[in-house]
Amino acid sequence: MSARTSSGPAVPRHGWAQALVTVLGALAAMGAVAALGLWAAGATDLPGDAFPQVVAATVVTAVGGTVKLSGDAGGLGGTEGGLAVIPLSVTLTGALVIGWGFLRPPRHRAVAGAPELGGWAARIAALWLLALLGLALAARHTFEISLGDGPLGDLGDLGDLFGFRPVVGFAADVPLTVLIGLVWLAGVLLVSLMVSRGAPLPGGLLGFQASVRPAALAMVRLLLASVVIALVVALFVAATRGHPVETFAVMLLGLPNVAWLALTVGLGATWDGRVEGPFGLPMPQVLDEVLRTPDVSELNLGTLVEHDGGRWWWLLVADAVLLLTVAFVMAALSPPGVRIWQYAVRMGVALALTVLTICLMVRISARIGLSVLGIGDLGEGLSGEVLLKPRLWSALGLALLWGLAAGFTGASVAHATRRRRGGTGN
């Protein structure tokens, strides 16, 4: 629908129907990616028909929501656990769908009023709030743990006598999920406005278009390009090295996790991590092998090269090529008159903020344990820990230096190209 005024052309009214299509489209896409990934990972075999609840929990964590683990083992035992991991394939899918739906109605306009954009965003946010509530309430389930045939299985008679029936479960933290999910939505809408060259801005923000949009667009292109490269590598691995189902599970749940972790490692960043017990990283096997040590281990270019040969130096080369390319494109698409040092500063700041976001989203913390009579971790395959966290300040410092160097080099090449074209035109 549209309303026509006497002073100008028709101004579209972005109504509730369009907002509903945007929100439902995002939920359907995220749910489909999560369900396919979990199916490939074998989650359909979970007891108690828990697959729909696990899919809901996966979507909740994809938008930054919190899923708490809980358990009970009767009077003799106890269970403990925690989980903090974001399936970024699901996250990226939802962000792309919502961003597209948000920008589509006003895409043919040069300027949009703040009330109009604010009202359109508010409609999407209101429906997104209801969707978050539904997801958070659905994301809960309880499983009974089988004691198996080991030493704990021998406690069956005592279990029957004392009520030792270990169970674990998960449930979304509803208030926190709603709060963080709304913040996630606000971030997606803001980034969509920042990076889209065709999206209208309120008149008061047009001054930021020349300075902010090229750098923001360069970073989004960098992130998407790294995901595309990781996708090509993953498809090659699935076709040539076997285990295609497991590879597709990683692709559908954590491909950006792998791609963006590799991006920071190629910049020289170091991550601390540990893998213990039956659980592993939802990532290539080599990373699991590097981190499966008694103590916390380092994950960086040096440890990867030491463990698996010199081919990992290609991460450094790939990062350099990607950064120089996006820096050149950023400078080429920017209006004339911007100094080279300004490009370098903008690129450095933008890359540091991007790496900060990656460090916050890619980190992993997961632990589950079973204890009897106060003696911990008797689960015989039921206890374990996965940890992955960045050395943040060194990663940000390296990103700033890389951004400054790439921005300066790319802008210099873009300026030289522009001068040559100008000379031939005269």
PDB file of C-alpha atoms in Angstrom, residues 16-193:
ATOM      1  CA  TRP A  16       2.613  -5.408   9.526  1.00  0.00           C
ATOM      2  CA  ALA A  17       2.198  -7.858   6.663  1.00  0.00           C
ATOM      3  CA  GLN A  18       5.662  -7.064   5.279  1.00  0.00           C
ATOM      4  CA  ALA A  19       7.152  -7.248   8.762  1.00  0.00           C
ATOM      5  CA  LEU A  20       5.489 -10.614   9.373  1.00  0.00           C
ATOM      6  CA  VAL A  21       6.896 -11.985   6.105  1.00  0.00           C
ATOM      7  CA  THR A  22      10.368 -10.783   7.085  1.00  0.00           C
ATOM      8  CA  VAL A  23      10.278 -12.366  10.552  1.00  0.00           C
ATOM      9  CA  LEU A  24       8.676 -15.635   9.451  1.00  0.00           C
ATOM     10  CA  GLY A  25      11.071 -15.884   6.522  1.00  0.00           C
ATOM     11  CA  ALA A  26      14.052 -15.480   8.838  1.00  0.00           C
ATOM     12  CA  LEU A  27      12.722 -18.055  11.316  1.00  0.00           C
ATOM     13  CA  ALA A  28      11.948 -20.554   8.548  1.00  0.00           C
ATOM     14  CA  ALA A  29      15.406 -20.176   7.015  1.00  0.00           C
ATOM     15  CA  MET A  30      17.192 -20.434  10.355  1.00  0.00           C
ATOM     16  CA  GLY A  31      15.092 -23.405  11.417  1.00  0.00           C
ATOM     17  CA  ALA A  32      15.741 -25.218   8.140  1.00  0.00           C
ATOM     18  CA  VAL A  33      19.516 -24.712   8.330  1.00  0.00           C
ATOM     19  CA  ALA A  34      19.576 -25.750  12.002  1.00  0.00           C
ATOM     20  CA  ALA A  35      17.424 -28.823  11.392  1.00  0.00           C
ATOM     21  CA  LEU A  36      19.513 -30.011   8.443  1.00  0.00           C
ATOM     22  CA  GLY A  37      22.739 -29.458  10.362  1.00  0.00           C
ATOM     23  CA  LEU A  38      21.483 -31.273  13.429  1.00  0.00           C
ATOM     24  CA  TRP A  39      20.174 -34.108  11.262  1.00  0.00           C
ATOM     25  CA  ALA A  40      23.622 -34.475   9.693  1.00  0.00           C
ATOM     26  CA  ALA A  41      25.125 -34.434  13.188  1.00  0.00           C
ATOM     27  CA  GLY A  42      22.851 -37.304  14.284  1.00  0.00           C
ATOM     28  CA  ALA A  43      20.543 -35.344  16.588  1.00  0.00           C
ATOM     29  CA  THR A  44      17.491 -37.163  15.263  1.00  0.00           C
ATOM     30  CA  ASP A  45      18.574 -40.144  17.382  1.00  0.00           C
ATOM     31  CA  LEU A  46      18.183 -38.223  20.633  1.00  0.00           C
ATOM     32  CA  PRO A  47      15.747 -39.887  23.042  1.00  0.00           C
ATOM     33  CA  GLY A  48      12.340 -38.590  23.934  1.00  0.00           C
ATOM     34  CA  ASP A  49      11.532 -37.029  20.554  1.00  0.00           C
ATOM     35  CA  ALA A  50      13.744 -34.111  21.493  1.00  0.00           C
ATOM     36  CA  PHE A  51      14.703 -33.060  17.965  1.00  0.00           C
ATOM     37  CA  PRO A  52      12.248 -30.114  17.653  1.00  0.00           C
ATOM     38  CA  GLN A  53      13.328 -28.751  21.027  1.00  0.00           C
ATOM     39  CA  VAL A  54      16.998 -29.051  20.076  1.00  0.00           C
ATOM     40  CA  VAL A  55      16.314 -27.188  16.829  1.00  0.00           C
ATOM     41  CA  ALA A  56      14.602 -24.426  18.805  1.00  0.00           C
ATOM     42  CA  ALA A  57      17.539 -24.262  21.214  1.00  0.00           C
ATOM     43  CA  THR A  58      19.957 -24.023  18.285  1.00  0.00           C
ATOM     44  CA  VAL A  59      18.067 -21.060  16.828  1.00  0.00           C
ATOM     45  CA  VAL A  60      17.987 -19.443  20.283  1.00  0.00           C
ATOM     46  CA  THR A  61      21.760 -19.689  20.641  1.00  0.00           C
ATOM     47  CA  ALA A  62      22.190 -18.466  17.048  1.00  0.00           C
ATOM     48  CA  VAL A  63      20.746 -15.077  17.997  1.00  0.00           C
ATOM     49  CA  GLY A  64      22.817 -14.852  21.167  1.00  0.00           C
ATOM     50  CA  GLY A  65      20.289 -16.370  23.536  1.00  0.00           C
ATOM     51  CA  THR A  66      21.289 -18.420  26.545  1.00  0.00           C
ATOM     52  CA  VAL A  67      20.553 -22.119  26.990  1.00  0.00           C
ATOM     53  CA  LYS A  68      21.281 -23.461  30.462  1.00  0.00           C
ATOM     54  CA  LEU A  69      22.166 -27.082  31.181  1.00  0.00           C
ATOM     55  CA  SER A  70      20.818 -28.744  34.290  1.00  0.00           C
ATOM     56  CA  GLY A  71      20.728 -32.200  35.780  1.00  0.00           C
ATOM     57  CA  ASP A  72      19.886 -34.429  38.682  1.00  0.00           C
ATOM     58  CA  ALA A  73      21.175 -37.825  39.768  1.00  0.00           C
ATOM     59  CA  GLY A  74      19.071 -38.526  42.783  1.00  0.00           C
ATOM     60  CA  GLY A  75      20.370 -38.623  46.360  1.00  0.00           C
ATOM     61  CA  LEU A  76      23.769 -40.145  45.544  1.00  0.00           C
ATOM     62  CA  GLY A  77      24.869 -38.175  42.546  1.00  0.00           C
ATOM     63  CA  GLY A  78      24.823 -34.940  40.684  1.00  0.00           C
ATOM     64  CA  THR A  79      25.325 -33.561  37.226  1.00  0.00           C
ATOM     65  CA  GLU A  80      26.815 -30.272  36.172  1.00  0.00           C
ATOM     66  CA  GLY A  81      27.225 -28.552  32.871  1.00  0.00           C
ATOM     67  CA  GLY A  82      27.387 -25.367  30.890  1.00  0.00           C
ATOM     68  CA  LEU A  83      27.185 -24.453  27.228  1.00  0.00           C
ATOM     69  CA  ALA A  84      28.170 -21.301  25.344  1.00  0.00           C
ATOM     70  CA  VAL A  85      28.512 -21.678  21.587  1.00  0.00           C
ATOM     71  CA  ILE A  86      26.931 -19.849  18.656  1.00  0.00           C
ATOM     72  CA  PRO A  87      26.102 -21.809  15.463  1.00  0.00           C
ATOM     73  CA  LEU A  88      27.081 -19.011  13.119  1.00  0.00           C
ATOM     74  CA  SER A  89      25.779 -20.672   9.946  1.00  0.00           C
ATOM     75  CA  VAL A  90      22.297 -20.304  11.422  1.00  0.00           C
ATOM     76  CA  THR A  91      23.106 -16.789  12.628  1.00  0.00           C
ATOM     77  CA  LEU A  92      24.347 -15.646   9.225  1.00  0.00           C
ATOM     78  CA  THR A  93      21.295 -17.096   7.485  1.00  0.00           C
ATOM     79  CA  GLY A  94      18.915 -15.192   9.731  1.00  0.00           C
ATOM     80  CA  ALA A  95      20.889 -11.959   9.454  1.00  0.00           C
ATOM     81  CA  LEU A  96      20.876 -12.078   5.643  1.00  0.00           C
ATOM     82  CA  VAL A  97      17.127 -12.744   5.437  1.00  0.00           C
ATOM     83  CA  ILE A  98      16.204 -10.053   7.965  1.00  0.00           C
ATOM     84  CA  GLY A  99      18.570  -7.528   6.396  1.00  0.00           C
ATOM     85  CA  TRP A 100      17.114  -8.170   2.949  1.00  0.00           C
ATOM     86  CA  GLY A 101      13.548  -7.908   4.227  1.00  0.00           C
ATOM     87  CA  PHE A 102      14.288  -4.717   6.146  1.00  0.00           C
ATOM     88  CA  LEU A 103      15.914  -2.925   3.200  1.00  0.00           C
ATOM     89  CA  ARG A 104      13.572  -4.093   0.441  1.00  0.00           C
ATOM     90  CA  PRO A 105      10.567  -1.714   0.909  1.00  0.00           C
ATOM     91  CA  PRO A 106      12.514   1.609   0.863  1.00  0.00           C
ATOM     92  CA  ARG A 107      15.217   0.478  -1.568  1.00  0.00           C
ATOM     93  CA  HIS A 108      14.314   2.879  -4.403  1.00  0.00           C
ATOM     94  CA  ARG A 109      14.594   6.052  -2.353  1.00  0.00           C
ATOM     95  CA  ALA A 110      17.578   8.315  -1.731  1.00  0.00           C
ATOM     96  CA  VAL A 111      16.437   9.625   1.659  1.00  0.00           C
ATOM     97  CA  ALA A 112      14.057   8.205   4.236  1.00  0.00           C
ATOM     98  CA  GLY A 113      12.758   9.963   7.315  1.00  0.00           C
ATOM     99  CA  ALA A 114      13.844   8.771  10.731  1.00  0.00           C
ATOM    100  CA  PRO A 115      10.205   8.221  11.879  1.00  0.00           C
ATOM    101  CA  GLU A 116       9.542   6.073   8.829  1.00  0.00           C
ATOM    102  CA  LEU A 117      12.602   3.861   9.315  1.00  0.00           C
ATOM    103  CA  GLY A 118      12.014   3.754  13.062  1.00  0.00           C
ATOM    104  CA  GLY A 119       8.409   2.663  12.640  1.00  0.00           C
ATOM    105  CA  TRP A 120       9.373  -0.009  10.124  1.00  0.00           C
ATOM    106  CA  ALA A 121      12.077  -1.343  12.450  1.00  0.00           C
ATOM    107  CA  ALA A 122       9.656  -1.264  15.406  1.00  0.00           C
ATOM    108  CA  ARG A 123       7.136  -3.453  13.571  1.00  0.00           C
ATOM    109  CA  ILE A 124       9.816  -6.022  12.829  1.00  0.00           C
ATOM    110  CA  ALA A 125      11.070  -5.837  16.435  1.00  0.00           C
ATOM    111  CA  ALA A 126       7.579  -6.355  17.894  1.00  0.00           C
ATOM    112  CA  LEU A 127       7.016  -9.513  15.860  1.00  0.00           C
ATOM    113  CA  TRP A 128      10.573 -10.669  16.515  1.00  0.00           C
ATOM    114  CA  LEU A 129       9.902 -10.306  20.250  1.00  0.00           C
ATOM    115  CA  LEU A 130       6.936 -12.675  19.997  1.00  0.00           C
ATOM    116  CA  ALA A 131       9.021 -15.111  17.976  1.00  0.00           C
ATOM    117  CA  LEU A 132      11.792 -15.045  20.583  1.00  0.00           C
ATOM    118  CA  LEU A 133       9.310 -15.783  23.348  1.00  0.00           C
ATOM    119  CA  GLY A 134       7.961 -18.775  21.462  1.00  0.00           C
ATOM    120  CA  LEU A 135      11.424 -20.128  20.690  1.00  0.00           C
ATOM    121  CA  ALA A 136      12.672 -19.671  24.242  1.00  0.00           C
ATOM    122  CA  LEU A 137       9.658 -21.464  25.708  1.00  0.00           C
ATOM    123  CA  ALA A 138      10.011 -24.330  23.223  1.00  0.00           C
ATOM    124  CA  ALA A 139      13.754 -24.773  23.797  1.00  0.00           C
ATOM    125  CA  ARG A 140      13.647 -27.102  26.801  1.00  0.00           C
ATOM    126  CA  HIS A 141      13.951 -30.862  27.289  1.00  0.00           C
ATOM    127  CA  THR A 142      15.219 -33.469  29.760  1.00  0.00           C
ATOM    128  CA  PHE A 143      17.136 -36.672  28.961  1.00  0.00           C
ATOM    129  CA  GLU A 144      17.781 -39.695  31.163  1.00  0.00           C
ATOM    130  CA  ILE A 145      21.412 -40.842  30.983  1.00  0.00           C
ATOM    131  CA  SER A 146      22.101 -44.503  30.414  1.00  0.00           C
ATOM    132  CA  LEU A 147      24.775 -45.764  32.812  1.00  0.00           C
ATOM    133  CA  GLY A 148      26.043 -48.292  30.269  1.00  0.00           C
ATOM    134  CA  ASP A 149      28.071 -51.398  30.996  1.00  0.00           C
ATOM    135  CA  GLY A 150      31.062 -49.882  32.815  1.00  0.00           C
ATOM    136  CA  PRO A 151      31.654 -49.292  36.516  1.00  0.00           C
ATOM    137  CA  LEU A 152      28.724 -46.943  36.744  1.00  0.00           C
ATOM    138  CA  GLY A 153      26.517 -49.589  35.191  1.00  0.00           C
ATOM    139  CA  ASP A 154      27.506 -51.900  38.028  1.00  0.00           C
ATOM    140  CA  LEU A 155      25.810 -49.426  40.358  1.00  0.00           C
ATOM    141  CA  GLY A 156      22.422 -50.428  38.973  1.00  0.00           C
ATOM    142  CA  ASP A 157      21.244 -52.142  42.154  1.00  0.00           C
ATOM    143  CA  LEU A 158      22.314 -49.181  44.285  1.00  0.00           C
ATOM    144  CA  GLY A 159      20.598 -46.907  41.802  1.00  0.00           C
ATOM    145  CA  ASP A 160      17.341 -48.777  42.205  1.00  0.00           C
ATOM    146  CA  LEU A 161      17.710 -48.680  45.992  1.00  0.00           C
ATOM    147  CA  PHE A 162      18.705 -45.039  46.401  1.00  0.00           C
ATOM    148  CA  GLY A 163      17.041 -43.468  43.404  1.00  0.00           C
ATOM    149  CA  PHE A 164      20.210 -42.924  41.394  1.00  0.00           C
ATOM    150  CA  ARG A 165      18.763 -42.000  38.013  1.00  0.00           C
ATOM    151  CA  PRO A 166      20.975 -39.368  36.349  1.00  0.00           C
ATOM    152  CA  VAL A 167      19.195 -36.990  33.995  1.00  0.00           C
ATOM    153  CA  VAL A 168      20.372 -33.922  32.146  1.00  0.00           C
ATOM    154  CA  GLY A 169      18.338 -31.269  30.472  1.00  0.00           C
ATOM    155  CA  PHE A 170      18.456 -27.875  28.874  1.00  0.00           C
ATOM    156  CA  ALA A 171      16.220 -24.850  28.963  1.00  0.00           C
ATOM    157  CA  ALA A 172      16.508 -21.404  27.454  1.00  0.00           C
ATOM    158  CA  ASP A 173      16.792 -18.439  29.784  1.00  0.00           C
ATOM    159  CA  VAL A 174      13.674 -16.641  28.576  1.00  0.00           C
ATOM    160  CA  PRO A 175      14.319 -13.049  29.801  1.00  0.00           C
ATOM    161  CA  LEU A 176      17.976 -13.073  28.741  1.00  0.00           C
ATOM    162  CA  THR A 177      17.167 -14.666  25.398  1.00  0.00           C
ATOM    163  CA  VAL A 178      14.562 -12.011  24.635  1.00  0.00           C
ATOM    164  CA  LEU A 179      16.897  -9.184  25.666  1.00  0.00           C
ATOM    165  CA  ILE A 180      19.929 -10.416  23.730  1.00  0.00           C
ATOM    166  CA  GLY A 181      17.783 -11.444  20.759  1.00  0.00           C
ATOM    167  CA  LEU A 182      16.422  -7.900  20.486  1.00  0.00           C
ATOM    168  CA  VAL A 183      19.942  -6.479  20.713  1.00  0.00           C
ATOM    169  CA  TRP A 184      20.988  -8.918  17.964  1.00  0.00           C
ATOM    170  CA  LEU A 185      18.112  -7.734  15.786  1.00  0.00           C
ATOM    171  CA  ALA A 186      19.040  -4.090  16.352  1.00  0.00           C
ATOM    172  CA  GLY A 187      22.606  -4.871  15.329  1.00  0.00           C
ATOM    173  CA  VAL A 188      21.457  -6.629  12.153  1.00  0.00           C
ATOM    174  CA  LEU A 189      19.213  -3.719  11.156  1.00  0.00           C
ATOM    175  CA  LEU A 190      21.943  -1.171  11.882  1.00  0.00           C
ATOM    176  CA  VAL A 191      24.590  -3.059   9.937  1.00  0.00           C
ATOM    177  CA  SER A 192      22.150  -3.493   7.048  1.00  0.00           C
ATOM    178  CA  LEU A 193      21.707   0.267   6.821  1.00  0.00           C
TER     179      LEU A 193
END
